[in-house]
Each structure stands twice: as C-alpha cells, then as structure tokens.
Short mmCIF file of N, CA and C in Angstrom, two decimals:
data_model
loop_
_atom_site.label_atom_id
_atom_site.label_comp_id
_atom_site.label_asym_id
_atom_site.label_seq_id
_atom_site.Cartn_x
_atom_site.Cartn_y
_atom_site.Cartn_z
N MET Y 679 -3.33 34.67 -2.42
CA MET Y 679 -3.92 33.49 -2.92
C MET Y 679 -4.43 32.56 -1.92
N PRO Y 680 -5.68 32.05 -1.93
CA PRO Y 680 -6.07 31.01 -1.05
C PRO Y 680 -5.56 29.58 -0.97
N PRO Y 681 -5.19 28.96 -0.14
CA PRO Y 681 -4.63 27.66 -0.20
C PRO Y 681 -5.52 26.81 -1.12
N VAL Y 682 -4.82 25.79 -1.78
CA VAL Y 682 -5.33 24.87 -2.64
C VAL Y 682 -5.97 23.80 -1.56
N ALA Y 683 -7.30 23.40 -1.92
CA ALA Y 683 -7.81 22.37 -1.09
C ALA Y 683 -7.33 21.00 -1.55
N PRO Y 684 -7.57 20.14 -0.56
CA PRO Y 684 -7.10 18.75 -1.09
C PRO Y 684 -7.80 18.28 -1.84
N ARG Y 685 -7.44 17.46 -2.95
CA ARG Y 685 -8.42 16.82 -3.83
C ARG Y 685 -8.80 15.39 -3.56
N SER Y 686 -10.09 15.04 -3.84
CA SER Y 686 -10.53 13.71 -3.59
C SER Y 686 -9.92 12.75 -4.30
N GLY Y 687 -9.96 11.47 -3.99
CA GLY Y 687 -9.35 10.42 -4.69
C GLY Y 687 -10.07 10.23 -6.10
N ASP Y 688 -11.37 10.33 -6.07
CA ASP Y 688 -11.95 10.46 -7.56
C ASP Y 688 -11.65 11.53 -8.55
N ALA Y 689 -11.22 12.68 -7.92
CA ALA Y 689 -10.91 13.66 -8.81
C ALA Y 689 -9.51 13.38 -9.24
N ILE Y 690 -8.58 13.02 -8.47
CA ILE Y 690 -7.41 12.86 -8.83
C ILE Y 690 -7.53 11.44 -9.93
N PHE Y 691 -8.01 10.53 -9.59
CA PHE Y 691 -8.13 9.34 -10.50
C PHE Y 691 -8.57 9.69 -11.81
N ALA Y 692 -9.54 10.73 -12.00
CA ALA Y 692 -10.00 11.10 -13.24
C ALA Y 692 -9.04 12.01 -13.85
N SER Y 693 -8.07 12.56 -13.22
CA SER Y 693 -7.01 13.41 -13.90
C SER Y 693 -5.74 12.66 -14.22
N VAL Y 694 -5.23 11.63 -13.60
CA VAL Y 694 -4.24 11.07 -13.78
C VAL Y 694 -4.13 10.08 -15.12
N GLU Y 695 -2.70 10.10 -15.62
CA GLU Y 695 -2.72 9.20 -16.74
C GLU Y 695 -2.80 7.79 -16.38
N ARG Y 696 -3.40 6.80 -17.15
CA ARG Y 696 -3.60 5.48 -16.59
C ARG Y 696 -3.37 4.51 -17.69
N VAL Y 697 -2.66 3.15 -17.40
CA VAL Y 697 -2.58 2.32 -18.22
C VAL Y 697 -3.70 1.50 -18.21
N ASN Y 698 -3.82 0.59 -19.22
CA ASN Y 698 -5.08 -0.38 -19.30
C ASN Y 698 -4.98 -1.46 -18.02
N ALA Y 699 -6.24 -1.65 -17.39
CA ALA Y 699 -6.23 -2.38 -16.18
C ALA Y 699 -5.93 -3.79 -16.44
N GLU Y 700 -6.24 -4.44 -17.60
CA GLU Y 700 -5.96 -5.83 -17.93
C GLU Y 700 -4.41 -5.97 -18.13
N LEU Y 701 -3.79 -4.74 -18.86
CA LEU Y 701 -2.51 -4.83 -19.11
C LEU Y 701 -1.72 -5.00 -17.78
N PHE Y 702 -1.88 -3.88 -16.86
CA PHE Y 702 -1.27 -4.09 -15.58
C PHE Y 702 -1.57 -5.17 -14.66
N THR Y 703 -2.70 -5.69 -14.78
CA THR Y 703 -3.04 -7.15 -13.98
C THR Y 703 -2.35 -8.06 -14.38
N LEU Y 704 -2.20 -8.33 -15.69
CA LEU Y 704 -1.40 -9.27 -16.41
C LEU Y 704 0.08 -9.29 -16.33
N THR Y 705 0.68 -8.01 -16.24
CA THR Y 705 2.07 -7.87 -16.22
C THR Y 705 2.52 -8.16 -14.77
N TYR Y 706 1.58 -7.74 -13.79
CA TYR Y 706 1.63 -7.96 -12.38
C TYR Y 706 1.92 -9.64 -12.24
N GLY Y 707 0.96 -10.20 -12.72
CA GLY Y 707 0.91 -11.80 -12.73
C GLY Y 707 2.26 -12.22 -13.29
N ALA Y 708 2.52 -11.96 -14.41
CA ALA Y 708 3.80 -12.49 -15.04
C ALA Y 708 4.85 -12.17 -14.23
N ILE Y 709 5.04 -10.90 -13.41
CA ILE Y 709 6.03 -10.84 -12.45
C ILE Y 709 6.08 -11.78 -11.33
N VAL Y 710 4.90 -12.05 -10.74
CA VAL Y 710 4.62 -12.93 -9.62
C VAL Y 710 5.07 -14.37 -10.15
N ARG Y 711 4.73 -14.71 -11.46
CA ARG Y 711 4.74 -15.89 -11.90
C ARG Y 711 6.41 -16.06 -12.05
N GLN Y 712 7.17 -15.22 -12.60
CA GLN Y 712 8.40 -15.28 -12.77
C GLN Y 712 9.19 -15.56 -11.33
N LEU Y 713 8.83 -14.76 -10.47
CA LEU Y 713 9.14 -14.87 -9.02
C LEU Y 713 9.23 -16.10 -8.63
N LEU Y 714 8.03 -16.81 -8.81
CA LEU Y 714 7.64 -18.20 -8.30
C LEU Y 714 8.75 -19.19 -8.89
N THR Y 715 9.05 -18.84 -10.20
CA THR Y 715 9.99 -19.98 -11.03
C THR Y 715 11.25 -19.65 -10.39
N ASP Y 716 11.66 -18.37 -10.38
CA ASP Y 716 13.05 -18.00 -10.07
C ASP Y 716 13.37 -18.62 -8.52
N LEU Y 717 12.54 -18.25 -7.45
CA LEU Y 717 13.01 -18.30 -6.30
C LEU Y 717 12.41 -19.69 -5.64
N GLU Y 718 11.28 -20.33 -6.22
CA GLU Y 718 10.84 -21.63 -5.89
C GLU Y 718 10.09 -21.65 -4.65
N GLU Y 719 10.82 -20.99 -3.52
CA GLU Y 719 10.03 -20.93 -2.31
C GLU Y 719 9.12 -19.85 -2.06
N VAL Y 720 7.59 -20.17 -1.80
CA VAL Y 720 6.62 -19.50 -1.64
C VAL Y 720 6.86 -18.24 -0.58
N GLU Y 721 7.57 -18.48 0.47
CA GLU Y 721 8.01 -17.59 1.39
C GLU Y 721 8.89 -16.71 0.99
N GLU Y 722 9.95 -17.07 0.17
CA GLU Y 722 10.82 -16.15 -0.37
C GLU Y 722 10.12 -15.04 -1.42
N VAL Y 723 9.13 -15.65 -2.14
CA VAL Y 723 8.37 -14.78 -3.10
C VAL Y 723 7.66 -13.81 -2.29
N ASN Y 724 7.08 -14.09 -1.33
CA ASN Y 724 6.39 -13.08 -0.33
C ASN Y 724 7.22 -12.05 -0.03
N LYS Y 725 8.78 -12.41 0.54
CA LYS Y 725 9.54 -11.42 0.76
C LYS Y 725 9.84 -10.52 -0.27
N GLN Y 726 10.20 -11.12 -1.43
CA GLN Y 726 10.33 -10.28 -2.61
C GLN Y 726 9.45 -9.26 -2.85
N LEU Y 727 8.09 -9.83 -2.84
CA LEU Y 727 7.05 -9.03 -3.40
C LEU Y 727 6.76 -7.70 -2.39
N ASP Y 728 7.23 -8.15 -0.99
CA ASP Y 728 7.19 -6.98 0.02
C ASP Y 728 8.27 -6.01 -0.16
N GLN Y 729 9.34 -6.44 -0.40
CA GLN Y 729 10.46 -5.63 -0.61
C GLN Y 729 10.27 -4.78 -2.16
N MET Y 730 9.58 -5.43 -2.97
CA MET Y 730 9.53 -4.49 -4.30
C MET Y 730 8.42 -3.42 -4.05
N GLY Y 731 7.47 -3.90 -3.42
CA GLY Y 731 6.35 -2.92 -2.89
C GLY Y 731 6.82 -1.80 -1.95
N TYR Y 732 7.93 -2.03 -1.07
CA TYR Y 732 8.61 -1.12 -0.40
C TYR Y 732 9.29 -0.14 -1.19
N ASN Y 733 10.01 -0.71 -2.05
CA ASN Y 733 10.90 0.34 -3.11
C ASN Y 733 9.93 1.12 -3.89
N ILE Y 734 8.76 0.57 -4.40
CA ILE Y 734 7.78 1.46 -4.96
C ILE Y 734 7.22 2.58 -3.98
N GLY Y 735 6.92 2.28 -2.73
CA GLY Y 735 6.20 3.09 -1.81
C GLY Y 735 7.09 4.38 -1.59
N ILE Y 736 8.45 4.00 -1.47
CA ILE Y 736 9.43 5.28 -1.21
C ILE Y 736 9.32 6.10 -2.12
N ARG Y 737 9.19 5.80 -3.39
CA ARG Y 737 9.04 6.81 -4.51
C ARG Y 737 7.57 7.37 -4.85
N LEU Y 738 6.63 6.51 -4.57
CA LEU Y 738 5.51 6.84 -4.78
C LEU Y 738 4.58 7.78 -4.09
N ILE Y 739 5.42 7.92 -2.94
CA ILE Y 739 4.77 9.09 -1.87
C ILE Y 739 5.07 10.38 -2.43
N ASP Y 740 6.06 10.70 -3.12
CA ASP Y 740 6.22 11.83 -3.82
C ASP Y 740 5.15 12.14 -4.80
N GLU Y 741 4.93 11.20 -5.64
CA GLU Y 741 3.81 11.68 -6.65
C GLU Y 741 2.43 11.85 -5.94
N PHE Y 742 2.29 10.94 -4.93
CA PHE Y 742 0.77 11.28 -4.07
C PHE Y 742 0.91 12.54 -3.57
N LEU Y 743 2.04 12.99 -2.77
CA LEU Y 743 1.93 14.19 -2.19
C LEU Y 743 1.82 15.49 -3.19
N ALA Y 744 2.38 15.25 -4.28
CA ALA Y 744 2.39 16.26 -5.45
C ALA Y 744 1.04 16.46 -5.97
N LYS Y 745 0.57 15.41 -6.27
CA LYS Y 745 -0.78 15.37 -7.05
C LYS Y 745 -2.11 15.56 -6.08
N SER Y 746 -1.89 15.06 -4.93
CA SER Y 746 -3.08 14.99 -4.20
C SER Y 746 -3.39 16.33 -3.34
N ASN Y 747 -2.48 17.09 -3.27
CA ASN Y 747 -2.53 18.47 -2.30
C ASN Y 747 -3.00 18.08 -0.91
N VAL Y 748 -2.74 17.02 -0.36
CA VAL Y 748 -3.15 16.51 0.93
C VAL Y 748 -2.22 17.05 1.95
N SER Y 749 -2.50 17.95 2.92
CA SER Y 749 -1.73 18.53 4.05
C SER Y 749 -1.38 17.55 5.15
N ARG Y 750 -0.52 17.77 5.77
CA ARG Y 750 -0.01 16.87 6.81
C ARG Y 750 -1.07 16.30 7.69
N CYS Y 751 -1.09 15.00 7.66
CA CYS Y 751 -2.07 14.47 8.78
C CYS Y 751 -1.73 14.70 10.17
N VAL Y 752 -2.99 14.70 11.01
CA VAL Y 752 -2.52 15.21 12.32
C VAL Y 752 -2.31 13.89 13.15
N ASP Y 753 -2.91 12.85 12.69
CA ASP Y 753 -2.69 11.61 13.38
C ASP Y 753 -2.49 10.28 12.54
N PHE Y 754 -2.45 9.23 13.24
CA PHE Y 754 -2.25 7.78 12.24
C PHE Y 754 -3.71 7.69 11.66
N LYS Y 755 -4.77 8.12 12.53
CA LYS Y 755 -6.04 7.60 12.19
C LYS Y 755 -6.38 8.39 10.85
N GLU Y 756 -6.24 9.67 10.73
CA GLU Y 756 -6.37 10.69 9.59
C GLU Y 756 -5.45 9.87 8.33
N THR Y 757 -4.23 9.41 8.66
CA THR Y 757 -3.28 9.14 7.74
C THR Y 757 -3.97 7.71 7.13
N ALA Y 758 -4.46 6.75 7.86
CA ALA Y 758 -5.29 5.77 7.30
C ALA Y 758 -6.41 5.92 6.52
N GLU Y 759 -7.12 6.94 6.78
CA GLU Y 759 -8.26 7.34 6.08
C GLU Y 759 -7.96 7.82 4.77
N VAL Y 760 -6.73 8.50 4.57
CA VAL Y 760 -6.18 9.25 3.37
C VAL Y 760 -5.61 8.00 2.46
N ILE Y 761 -5.03 7.10 3.02
CA ILE Y 761 -4.53 5.97 2.45
C ILE Y 761 -5.77 5.18 1.57
N ALA Y 762 -6.72 5.16 2.57
CA ALA Y 762 -7.94 4.28 2.14
C ALA Y 762 -8.80 4.89 1.06
N LYS Y 763 -8.97 6.21 1.23
CA LYS Y 763 -9.89 7.07 0.44
C LYS Y 763 -9.37 7.78 -0.72
N VAL Y 764 -8.03 8.03 -0.53
CA VAL Y 764 -7.52 8.95 -1.58
C VAL Y 764 -6.07 7.94 -2.19
N GLY Y 765 -5.41 7.59 -1.49
CA GLY Y 765 -4.19 6.63 -2.09
C GLY Y 765 -4.53 5.46 -2.96
N PHE Y 766 -5.53 4.70 -2.33
CA PHE Y 766 -6.07 3.53 -3.06
C PHE Y 766 -6.83 3.97 -4.46
N LYS Y 767 -7.46 5.10 -4.25
CA LYS Y 767 -8.37 5.46 -5.53
C LYS Y 767 -7.43 6.07 -6.41
N MET Y 768 -6.34 6.73 -5.99
CA MET Y 768 -5.47 7.37 -7.02
C MET Y 768 -4.64 6.43 -7.92
N PHE Y 769 -4.33 5.43 -7.34
CA PHE Y 769 -3.31 4.59 -7.95
C PHE Y 769 -3.93 3.15 -8.45
N LEU Y 770 -5.05 2.70 -7.63
CA LEU Y 770 -5.74 1.24 -8.16
C LEU Y 770 -7.25 1.82 -8.53
N GLY Y 771 -7.72 2.90 -8.48
CA GLY Y 771 -9.10 3.11 -8.81
C GLY Y 771 -10.18 2.37 -7.82
N VAL Y 772 -9.56 2.18 -6.78
CA VAL Y 772 -10.74 1.56 -5.60
C VAL Y 772 -10.45 2.49 -4.48
N THR Y 773 -11.46 1.93 -3.60
CA THR Y 773 -11.15 2.59 -2.17
C THR Y 773 -11.42 1.50 -1.08
N ALA Y 774 -10.61 1.69 -0.08
CA ALA Y 774 -10.75 0.73 1.07
C ALA Y 774 -11.66 1.26 2.16
N THR Y 775 -11.94 0.52 3.20
CA THR Y 775 -12.65 0.76 4.37
C THR Y 775 -11.51 0.53 5.67
N VAL Y 776 -11.71 1.66 6.47
CA VAL Y 776 -10.69 1.67 7.68
C VAL Y 776 -11.60 0.99 8.69
N THR Y 777 -11.18 0.02 9.28
CA THR Y 777 -11.87 -0.68 10.37
C THR Y 777 -10.90 -1.26 11.43
N ASN Y 778 -11.66 -1.91 12.61
CA ASN Y 778 -10.90 -2.73 13.55
C ASN Y 778 -9.65 -1.82 14.29
N TRP Y 779 -10.02 -0.65 14.79
CA TRP Y 779 -9.07 -0.04 15.46
C TRP Y 779 -8.83 -0.52 16.80
N ASP Y 780 -7.63 -0.32 17.18
CA ASP Y 780 -7.30 -0.72 18.69
C ASP Y 780 -7.52 0.28 19.61
N ALA Y 781 -7.35 0.13 20.73
CA ALA Y 781 -7.60 1.39 21.79
C ALA Y 781 -6.63 2.52 21.73
N GLU Y 782 -5.51 2.18 21.43
CA GLU Y 782 -4.53 3.20 21.47
C GLU Y 782 -4.57 3.98 20.03
N GLY Y 783 -5.42 3.48 18.94
CA GLY Y 783 -5.15 4.20 17.82
C GLY Y 783 -4.00 4.02 16.80
N THR Y 784 -3.44 2.96 17.12
CA THR Y 784 -1.96 2.38 16.53
C THR Y 784 -2.24 1.33 15.38
N THR Y 785 -3.22 0.83 15.59
CA THR Y 785 -3.51 -0.48 14.73
C THR Y 785 -4.81 -0.47 14.06
N CYS Y 786 -5.05 -0.68 12.82
CA CYS Y 786 -6.21 -0.69 12.13
C CYS Y 786 -6.23 -1.82 11.05
N SER Y 787 -7.04 -2.03 10.30
CA SER Y 787 -7.34 -2.91 9.04
C SER Y 787 -7.97 -2.19 7.82
N LEU Y 788 -7.18 -2.30 7.07
CA LEU Y 788 -7.56 -1.54 5.74
C LEU Y 788 -8.25 -2.76 4.71
N VAL Y 789 -9.69 -2.64 4.52
CA VAL Y 789 -10.49 -3.76 3.75
C VAL Y 789 -10.68 -3.22 2.34
N LEU Y 790 -10.20 -4.17 1.38
CA LEU Y 790 -10.69 -3.96 0.25
C LEU Y 790 -11.77 -4.96 -0.35
N GLU Y 791 -12.89 -4.41 -0.93
CA GLU Y 791 -13.89 -5.21 -1.39
C GLU Y 791 -13.46 -5.86 -2.78
N ASP Y 792 -12.64 -4.69 -3.63
CA ASP Y 792 -12.37 -5.07 -4.80
C ASP Y 792 -10.82 -4.83 -4.89
N ASN Y 793 -10.17 -5.66 -5.68
CA ASN Y 793 -8.73 -5.65 -5.86
C ASN Y 793 -8.31 -5.81 -7.28
N PRO Y 794 -8.03 -4.74 -7.96
CA PRO Y 794 -7.58 -5.17 -9.50
C PRO Y 794 -6.51 -6.01 -9.71
N LEU Y 795 -5.57 -6.00 -8.82
CA LEU Y 795 -4.29 -6.90 -8.83
C LEU Y 795 -4.95 -8.52 -9.09
N VAL Y 796 -6.01 -8.89 -8.68
CA VAL Y 796 -6.24 -10.42 -8.65
C VAL Y 796 -7.20 -10.75 -9.81
N ASP Y 797 -7.58 -9.63 -10.87
CA ASP Y 797 -8.47 -10.38 -11.86
C ASP Y 797 -7.74 -11.31 -12.66
N PHE Y 798 -8.44 -12.43 -12.92
CA PHE Y 798 -7.97 -13.52 -13.79
C PHE Y 798 -7.08 -14.38 -12.83
N VAL Y 799 -7.00 -14.45 -11.52
CA VAL Y 799 -6.15 -15.08 -10.90
C VAL Y 799 -6.71 -16.11 -9.96
N GLU Y 800 -6.19 -17.45 -10.25
CA GLU Y 800 -6.53 -18.38 -9.24
C GLU Y 800 -5.18 -19.14 -8.91
N LEU Y 801 -5.20 -19.33 -7.58
CA LEU Y 801 -3.74 -19.78 -6.87
C LEU Y 801 -3.89 -21.48 -6.85
N PRO Y 802 -2.92 -21.93 -7.60
CA PRO Y 802 -2.74 -23.51 -7.53
C PRO Y 802 -2.41 -24.01 -5.99
N ASP Y 803 -2.66 -25.25 -5.89
CA ASP Y 803 -2.63 -25.85 -4.53
C ASP Y 803 -0.98 -25.69 -4.09
N THR Y 804 -0.12 -25.44 -5.08
CA THR Y 804 1.21 -25.48 -4.66
C THR Y 804 1.72 -24.11 -4.01
N CYS Y 805 0.78 -22.92 -4.32
CA CYS Y 805 0.91 -21.73 -3.84
C CYS Y 805 0.03 -21.17 -2.90
N GLN Y 806 -0.40 -22.14 -2.03
CA GLN Y 806 -1.51 -21.80 -1.14
C GLN Y 806 -0.82 -20.94 0.04
N GLY Y 807 0.74 -20.78 0.41
CA GLY Y 807 1.15 -19.88 1.16
C GLY Y 807 1.37 -18.53 0.72
N LEU Y 808 1.14 -18.25 -0.66
CA LEU Y 808 1.54 -17.09 -1.14
C LEU Y 808 0.70 -16.04 -0.98
N TYR Y 809 1.26 -14.85 -0.67
CA TYR Y 809 0.39 -13.47 -0.51
C TYR Y 809 0.52 -12.90 -1.79
N TYR Y 810 -0.39 -13.11 -2.63
CA TYR Y 810 -0.20 -12.63 -4.13
C TYR Y 810 -0.03 -11.17 -4.24
N CYS Y 811 -0.85 -10.41 -3.14
CA CYS Y 811 -0.59 -8.98 -3.38
C CYS Y 811 0.08 -8.17 -2.36
N ASN Y 812 0.98 -9.04 -1.86
CA ASN Y 812 2.01 -8.60 -0.86
C ASN Y 812 2.79 -7.51 -1.34
N VAL Y 813 2.68 -7.09 -2.71
CA VAL Y 813 3.40 -5.78 -3.11
C VAL Y 813 2.70 -4.71 -2.36
N LEU Y 814 1.29 -4.77 -2.19
CA LEU Y 814 0.52 -3.56 -1.63
C LEU Y 814 1.09 -3.31 -0.21
N SER Y 815 1.46 -4.32 0.74
CA SER Y 815 1.65 -4.05 2.01
C SER Y 815 3.09 -3.51 2.12
N GLY Y 816 3.93 -3.78 0.93
CA GLY Y 816 5.13 -3.11 1.13
C GLY Y 816 5.06 -1.73 0.46
N VAL Y 817 4.23 -1.44 -0.37
CA VAL Y 817 3.98 -0.06 -0.83
C VAL Y 817 3.49 0.83 0.31
N ILE Y 818 2.64 0.24 1.13
CA ILE Y 818 2.27 1.02 2.22
C ILE Y 818 3.15 1.47 3.32
N ARG Y 819 4.04 0.39 3.67
CA ARG Y 819 5.18 0.41 4.60
C ARG Y 819 6.09 1.34 3.87
N GLY Y 820 6.45 1.31 2.70
CA GLY Y 820 7.56 2.12 2.35
C GLY Y 820 7.12 3.80 2.26
N ALA Y 821 5.85 3.91 1.85
CA ALA Y 821 5.34 5.47 1.83
C ALA Y 821 5.28 5.85 3.30
N LEU Y 822 4.75 5.18 4.20
CA LEU Y 822 4.55 5.67 5.47
C LEU Y 822 5.94 5.86 5.98
N GLU Y 823 7.03 5.05 5.79
CA GLU Y 823 8.19 5.30 6.28
C GLU Y 823 8.82 6.75 5.84
N MET Y 824 8.39 7.03 4.63
CA MET Y 824 9.04 8.24 4.15
C MET Y 824 8.33 9.54 4.63
N VAL Y 825 7.21 9.42 5.31
CA VAL Y 825 6.44 10.50 6.01
C VAL Y 825 6.69 10.31 7.72
N SER Y 826 7.80 9.58 7.89
CA SER Y 826 8.14 9.32 9.35
C SER Y 826 7.31 8.48 10.26
N MET Y 827 6.87 7.42 9.51
CA MET Y 827 5.98 6.49 10.36
C MET Y 827 6.52 4.99 10.21
N LYS Y 828 6.97 4.53 11.15
CA LYS Y 828 7.50 3.05 11.01
C LYS Y 828 6.19 2.17 11.17
N THR Y 829 6.04 1.38 10.20
CA THR Y 829 4.61 0.35 10.39
C THR Y 829 5.28 -1.18 10.05
N GLU Y 830 4.14 -1.84 10.51
CA GLU Y 830 4.20 -3.31 10.10
C GLU Y 830 2.78 -3.49 9.40
N VAL Y 831 2.85 -4.05 8.24
CA VAL Y 831 1.62 -4.35 7.41
C VAL Y 831 1.64 -5.95 7.16
N THR Y 832 0.44 -6.50 7.49
CA THR Y 832 0.31 -8.01 7.38
C THR Y 832 -1.05 -8.18 6.68
N TRP Y 833 -1.05 -9.40 6.15
CA TRP Y 833 -2.43 -9.57 5.65
C TRP Y 833 -3.09 -10.45 6.59
N ILE Y 834 -4.66 -10.12 6.64
CA ILE Y 834 -5.51 -10.87 7.48
C ILE Y 834 -6.24 -11.80 6.80
N ARG Y 835 -6.83 -11.09 5.79
CA ARG Y 835 -7.74 -12.07 4.82
C ARG Y 835 -7.47 -11.77 3.74
N ASP Y 836 -7.71 -12.78 2.69
CA ASP Y 836 -7.24 -12.86 1.14
C ASP Y 836 -8.40 -13.62 0.50
N MET Y 837 -8.98 -12.99 -0.47
CA MET Y 837 -10.10 -13.53 -1.32
C MET Y 837 -9.66 -14.72 -2.12
N LEU Y 838 -8.16 -14.73 -2.45
CA LEU Y 838 -7.63 -15.82 -3.25
C LEU Y 838 -7.53 -17.08 -2.45
N ARG Y 839 -7.64 -16.90 -1.05
CA ARG Y 839 -7.58 -18.11 -0.14
C ARG Y 839 -8.98 -18.19 0.46
N GLY Y 840 -10.07 -17.80 -0.17
CA GLY Y 840 -11.52 -18.05 -0.05
C GLY Y 840 -12.12 -17.26 1.26
N ASP Y 841 -11.47 -16.07 1.71
CA ASP Y 841 -12.01 -15.14 2.47
C ASP Y 841 -13.00 -14.37 1.51
N ASP Y 842 -14.01 -13.48 2.35
CA ASP Y 842 -14.73 -12.73 1.71
C ASP Y 842 -14.28 -11.33 1.34
N ALA Y 843 -13.11 -10.88 1.63
CA ALA Y 843 -12.56 -9.60 1.40
C ALA Y 843 -10.94 -9.64 1.36
N PHE Y 844 -10.25 -8.68 0.90
CA PHE Y 844 -8.79 -8.39 1.24
C PHE Y 844 -8.65 -7.39 2.34
N GLU Y 845 -7.97 -8.18 3.57
CA GLU Y 845 -7.88 -7.00 4.70
C GLU Y 845 -6.37 -7.18 5.08
N MET Y 846 -5.67 -5.77 5.19
CA MET Y 846 -4.44 -5.71 5.83
C MET Y 846 -4.52 -5.05 6.85
N GLN Y 847 -3.54 -5.64 8.03
CA GLN Y 847 -3.53 -4.90 9.29
C GLN Y 847 -2.35 -3.90 9.42
N VAL Y 848 -2.63 -2.66 9.37
CA VAL Y 848 -1.61 -1.70 9.71
C VAL Y 848 -1.18 -1.21 10.99
N LYS Y 849 0.11 -1.50 11.52
CA LYS Y 849 0.35 -1.27 12.95
C LYS Y 849 1.35 -0.16 13.00
N LEU Y 850 1.13 1.04 13.39
CA LEU Y 850 2.29 1.85 13.72
C LEU Y 850 2.99 1.54 14.72
N VAL Y 851 4.48 1.17 14.30
CA VAL Y 851 5.24 0.70 15.35
C VAL Y 851 5.97 1.94 16.19
N LYS Y 852 6.23 3.07 15.17
CA LYS Y 852 7.04 4.19 15.97
C LYS Y 852 6.78 5.64 15.07
N GLN Y 853 6.48 6.45 15.58
CA GLN Y 853 6.29 7.66 14.85
C GLN Y 853 7.98 8.40 14.96
N VAL Y 854 8.55 8.31 13.95
CA VAL Y 854 9.96 8.80 14.00
C VAL Y 854 9.97 10.41 13.61
N PRO Y 855 10.61 11.13 14.78
CA PRO Y 855 10.58 12.56 14.80
C PRO Y 855 11.29 12.89 13.56
N GLU Y 856 11.04 14.05 13.04
CA GLU Y 856 11.55 14.63 11.80
C GLU Y 856 13.02 15.16 12.14
N GLU Y 857 13.89 14.93 11.41
CA GLU Y 857 15.16 15.73 11.61
C GLU Y 857 15.51 16.65 10.56
N TYR Y 858 15.99 17.79 10.71
CA TYR Y 858 16.36 18.55 9.82
C TYR Y 858 17.98 18.62 9.67
N PRO Y 859 18.41 18.74 8.49
CA PRO Y 859 20.13 18.67 8.32
C PRO Y 859 20.71 19.98 8.65
N TYR Y 860 19.91 21.06 9.01
CA TYR Y 860 20.70 22.33 9.30
C TYR Y 860 19.85 22.92 10.35
N LYS Y 861 20.53 23.50 11.27
CA LYS Y 861 20.03 24.22 12.41
C LYS Y 861 19.96 25.64 11.99
N ASP Y 862 18.88 26.53 12.41
CA ASP Y 862 18.70 27.78 12.21
C ASP Y 862 19.61 28.55 13.02
N ASP Y 863 20.20 29.72 12.43
CA ASP Y 863 21.03 30.46 13.23
C ASP Y 863 20.20 31.26 14.30
N GLU Y 864 20.77 31.14 15.45
CA GLU Y 864 19.98 32.12 16.73
C GLU Y 864 20.31 33.22 16.76
#
C-alpha cells in the first residue's frame, strides 16, 4: 500500500467538525474577562493564558498528528511552515506567514493577518498590557515541546494594540533528543 500523503490545511479544515466561530470567540472572551476579574493583575492573566495554551498544546499535538498525516519535519524551518500553513488552518481556519528568520534558522516570526479570537474585541485602557491571544503562544510552545522542541514564544505585534498584524516570535531554545524507554536487545 502506498504511503498516505500529508493533507493540506484546507483539506483538513474542510473535514473536521467545527463549532460556531462566534460562539468560540465569545466563549474565549468570557474566559479572558473572568481571568481579569479573578486575577486582577494583567501580567498574571498573561501568564495564566499562556499556561492554559500550553496545556492545550500538549494535547492538541496528538490530534494534529493523527489527522494531518504530516511526517517528521527535517528542521525547525519546516516545522514553522507546517504550523503556519496546516496547524493554524486546521484549528483556527486561518493561515500565517513565516518571516524574519535569523541566520541560524532558530528564530522566526509567525504573522497572522486575520485572527478569529479577536472578533468583537476592544481592549479598555486598563488592559493595555494584556496579550489577549497569549493562549496561542502557549499552544505553540506546548505542542512543540511534545515533539522534542523547547521554544520561547513572544508577541511582537498585536492589532488590539494598534499594530497592522498579529506577530509572534518563535525561538527554538533547544532540540531535545528523543529518549526511548527500552533498549533493544543486541
């Protein structure tokens, strides 16, 4: 039997079960609002959103790998492209652009022109330090950690703060070698 070809983000997005976009957006907004009420400090809310995203990412990678038929990426550049073109499309219905690579190929930016999480959102002056979509940086960090890539993800630009796009910087800190729990008998 021939190997199964990887599926594009569009094909996966068309075949997965989805929730209503407005329901998703408003539910996420309610979560952020409740965190602001409970934690009071914007920086604590940013940390909590990142941690929530991390917890989602370490589970979401299983679904991504099962449904996308993506084979092992050869390097971090290919991984970033798969996240931008397949991952974002599969789970959010949008694609990102990968730009601003450093010379070593360990740092890049993922730029989103459209972000469904921010529909209907305006940040009040009291929340100017809030990274409203910080859950996305946590998701990327958690998912990549599950495939042996320790990363740092930070927001560079945010349309809710008046920028022209949403931009996350993804930095590969360390490629963790895979460890197998059992040794083969020789």
